[in-house]
Coordinates of C-alpha atoms in Angstrom, one line a residue:
Chain A
K1 CA 0.0 0.0 0.0
Q2 CA 1.4 3.3 -1.1
E3 CA 2.2 5.8 1.7
V4 CA 3.3 9.4 1.1
T5 CA 5.0 11.4 3.8
Q6 CA 5.9 15.1 3.7
I7 CA 8.5 16.8 5.9
P8 CA 8.4 19.3 7.5
A9 CA 4.8 19.6 8.4
A10 CA 5.2 23.4 8.8
L11 CA 7.8 25.9 7.8
S12 CA 8.1 29.6 8.4
V13 CA 10.8 31.6 6.5
P14 CA 11.6 35.2 5.8
E15 CA 10.9 36.6 2.4
G16 CA 13.7 36.0 -0.2
E17 CA 14.9 32.6 1.1
N18 CA 15.3 29.6 -1.1
L19 CA 13.6 26.6 0.4
V20 CA 13.1 22.9 -0.1
L21 CA 10.0 20.8 0.7
N22 CA 10.4 17.1 0.9
C23 CA 8.2 14.2 -0.1
S24 CA 8.8 10.5 0.3
F25 CA 6.8 7.5 -1.0
T26 CA 7.0 3.9 -0.1
D27 CA 6.2 2.2 -3.5
S28 CA 8.5 3.2 -6.3
A29 CA 6.2 1.8 -9.0
I30 CA 4.6 5.1 -9.7
Y31 CA 3.5 6.6 -13.0
N32 CA 4.1 10.2 -11.9
L33 CA 4.7 12.5 -8.9
Q34 CA 2.7 15.7 -8.6
W35 CA 2.9 18.8 -6.5
F36 CA -0.2 20.9 -5.6
R37 CA -0.8 24.1 -3.7
Q38 CA -3.8 24.6 -1.4
D39 CA -4.7 28.1 -0.1
P40 CA -6.8 28.3 3.1
G41 CA -10.4 27.5 2.4
K42 CA -9.7 26.6 -1.2
G43 CA -9.3 23.6 -3.4
L44 CA -6.0 22.3 -4.7
T45 CA -4.2 23.8 -7.7
S46 CA -1.8 21.7 -9.7
L47 CA 1.7 23.1 -9.8
L48 CA 4.0 20.5 -11.4
L49 CA 3.7 16.9 -12.7
I50 CA 6.8 14.8 -13.1
Q51 CA 6.4 11.7 -15.2
S52 CA 8.1 8.6 -13.9
S53 CA 10.7 8.7 -16.7
Q54 CA 11.6 12.3 -15.9
R55 CA 14.0 13.6 -13.2
E56 CA 12.6 17.1 -12.8
Q57 CA 10.2 19.8 -13.9
T58 CA 10.4 23.5 -13.7
S59 CA 7.8 26.3 -13.6
G60 CA 8.9 29.8 -12.9
R61 CA 10.5 29.9 -9.4
L62 CA 9.5 26.3 -8.8
N63 CA 11.6 23.2 -9.5
A64 CA 10.5 19.7 -8.6
S65 CA 12.8 16.7 -8.7
L66 CA 12.0 13.0 -8.6
D67 CA 14.2 10.1 -7.5
K68 CA 12.2 6.9 -7.9
S69 CA 14.8 4.6 -6.7
S70 CA 15.0 6.3 -3.3
G71 CA 11.3 7.1 -3.2
R72 CA 11.8 10.9 -2.9
S73 CA 10.8 14.1 -4.5
T74 CA 11.7 17.6 -3.6
L75 CA 10.0 20.9 -4.4
Y76 CA 12.5 23.8 -4.5
I77 CA 11.1 27.4 -4.3
A78 CA 13.5 30.1 -5.2
A79 CA 13.4 33.6 -3.7
S80 CA 10.3 33.0 -1.7
Q81 CA 7.5 35.7 -1.5
P82 CA 4.7 36.2 1.0
G83 CA 2.3 35.2 -1.8
D84 CA 3.9 31.7 -1.7
S85 CA 2.3 31.2 1.7
A86 CA 0.0 28.1 1.4
T87 CA 0.0 24.4 2.0
Y88 CA 2.0 22.3 -0.5
L89 CA 1.0 18.7 -1.1
C90 CA 2.7 16.0 -3.1
A91 CA 0.9 13.1 -4.6
S92 CA 2.1 9.8 -6.0
G93 CA 0.3 8.9 -9.2
G94 CA -0.7 5.3 -9.9
Y95 CA -2.4 4.2 -13.1
N96 CA -5.7 6.0 -12.2
K97 CA -5.3 7.1 -8.6
L98 CA -3.4 9.9 -6.7
I99 CA -2.2 9.2 -3.1
F100 CA -1.6 12.5 -1.3
G101 CA 0.7 13.4 1.6
A102 CA -0.6 15.5 4.4
G103 CA 1.2 18.6 3.1
T104 CA 3.7 21.2 4.3
R105 CA 2.2 24.4 5.6
L106 CA 4.5 27.3 4.4
A107 CA 4.4 30.8 5.8
V108 CA 6.7 33.4 4.2
H109 CA 6.8 36.6 6.2
P110 CA 8.0 40.0 5.0
Chain B
E1 CA -13.2 28.9 -18.5
A2 CA -15.5 28.1 -15.6
G3 CA -13.9 25.9 -12.9
V4 CA -15.4 23.0 -10.9
A5 CA -18.5 24.2 -9.1
Q6 CA -19.6 22.8 -5.8
S7 CA -22.5 23.4 -3.4
P8 CA -23.2 24.0 -0.7
R9 CA -19.9 25.5 0.5
Y10 CA -20.7 24.9 4.2
K11 CA -23.1 22.6 6.0
I12 CA -23.6 21.8 9.7
I13 CA -25.7 18.8 10.6
E14 CA -26.4 16.6 13.6
K15 CA -25.1 13.1 13.7
R16 CA -27.5 10.5 12.1
Q17 CA -28.9 13.2 9.7
S18 CA -28.3 13.1 6.0
V19 CA -26.5 15.6 3.6
A20 CA -26.0 15.8 -0.1
F21 CA -23.3 17.7 -2.0
W22 CA -23.5 18.7 -5.6
C23 CA -20.7 19.0 -8.2
N24 CA -20.5 20.4 -11.7
P25 CA -17.2 19.6 -13.4
I26 CA -15.4 21.5 -16.1
S27 CA -17.2 21.2 -19.4
G28 CA -15.9 18.3 -21.5
H29 CA -14.2 16.6 -18.6
A30 CA -15.0 12.9 -18.7
T31 CA -13.5 12.0 -15.3
L32 CA -15.0 13.2 -12.0
Y33 CA -13.6 12.6 -8.5
W34 CA -14.8 13.0 -5.0
Y35 CA -12.2 13.3 -2.3
Q36 CA -12.5 13.6 1.5
Q37 CA -10.0 15.8 3.2
I38 CA -10.0 15.7 7.0
L39 CA -8.3 18.6 8.8
G40 CA -4.5 18.2 8.7
Q41 CA -4.6 15.4 6.3
G42 CA -4.2 15.0 2.5
P43 CA -7.2 14.3 0.3
K44 CA -8.4 10.7 0.1
L45 CA -10.2 9.5 -3.0
L46 CA -13.7 8.3 -2.3
I47 CA -15.0 7.6 -5.8
Q48 CA -13.9 8.2 -9.4
F49 CA -16.2 8.3 -12.4
Q50 CA -15.4 8.0 -16.0
N51 CA -18.5 9.5 -17.7
N52 CA -21.3 7.9 -15.7
G53 CA -19.4 4.7 -14.8
V54 CA -17.5 4.0 -11.6
V55 CA -13.7 3.5 -12.0
D56 CA -12.8 3.2 -8.4
D57 CA -14.9 3.3 -5.2
S58 CA -12.7 1.1 -3.1
Q59 CA -12.5 3.7 -0.3
L60 CA -16.1 4.8 -0.3
P61 CA -17.9 3.7 3.0
K62 CA -20.8 2.2 1.1
D63 CA -22.9 1.6 4.2
R64 CA -23.4 5.3 4.5
F65 CA -22.0 7.1 1.4
S66 CA -23.4 7.0 -2.0
A67 CA -22.6 8.9 -5.2
E68 CA -24.0 9.1 -8.6
R69 CA -23.2 10.9 -11.9
L70 CA -26.2 10.9 -14.1
K71 CA -25.8 11.7 -17.8
G72 CA -22.0 11.8 -17.2
V73 CA -22.0 15.5 -16.1
D74 CA -23.1 16.6 -12.7
S75 CA -22.6 14.4 -9.6
T76 CA -24.1 14.1 -6.2
L77 CA -22.4 12.7 -3.1
K78 CA -24.8 11.7 -0.2
I79 CA -24.0 10.7 3.3
Q80 CA -26.7 9.0 5.4
P81 CA -26.6 8.7 8.3
A82 CA -23.7 11.0 9.1
K83 CA -21.2 10.3 11.9
L84 CA -19.0 12.7 13.8
E85 CA -15.9 11.4 11.9
D86 CA -17.4 12.5 8.6
S87 CA -16.6 16.1 9.5
A88 CA -14.3 17.1 6.6
V89 CA -14.0 19.0 3.4
Y90 CA -15.5 17.1 0.4
L91 CA -13.6 18.1 -2.7
C92 CA -14.9 17.5 -6.2
A93 CA -12.4 17.4 -9.0
S94 CA -12.4 16.7 -12.7
S95 CA -10.0 15.9 -15.5
F96 CA -10.2 15.4 -19.3
G97 CA -9.0 11.7 -19.1
T98 CA -8.9 8.9 -16.6
G99 CA -5.2 8.3 -16.0
S100 CA -3.4 10.0 -13.1
G101 CA -1.2 11.9 -15.6
N102 CA -4.1 14.1 -16.7
T103 CA -4.2 17.5 -15.1
I104 CA -6.8 17.5 -12.3
Y105 CA -8.8 20.5 -11.4
F106 CA -10.4 20.9 -8.0
G107 CA -13.4 22.8 -6.8
E108 CA -13.3 24.9 -3.6
G109 CA -14.9 22.1 -1.5
S110 CA -17.9 21.6 0.6
W111 CA -17.2 21.9 4.3
L112 CA -19.1 19.5 6.5
T113 CA -19.4 19.7 10.3
V114 CA -21.2 16.9 12.1
V115 CA -22.2 17.8 15.6

């Protein structure tokens, strides 16, 4: 049974810092690994999707990497801004189903 | 482009009562999902539809939860009777295709409190 863990559960940083969010999964037989953002009281927004054959994906200040053999993914946020404050969730993608981690709650203060 | 619409946004009911949530997916999206997100946890898939057929309902507590997607568009999720542990956000989502590699779009959720 796939389990997805995210560390840390919460993070508070000053504006401008580069930061790394971690995601680990127990079953390496995944089709993809996805990162989402959730703002308070809102649904999830897809940020990045890494296919199992890929090593990383980039979108603006976000870069996500995938190491299937070690069961890990990281989300790198460059030059963090207060608008980046949200919960970031990773999800392992099976054939049809996504298994989500509990998320990392990020606060970027001015 | 209109997003995934859900209603009601908030509902408070007593245990053993019933509640129903409605979802209208993005136009043209064949796949519709209902997720349950308990406070502090990640979303858990309850049921996945492809058009009006069920793809996965393995984690749906079928003794109290039911869902339908008539005509392959709108969907309704019902809970009867509700328990305290059903307090959660119920997220509807949709995607163009069925595989997990399709971009999935979430609604803002229906917040349920069972007292």
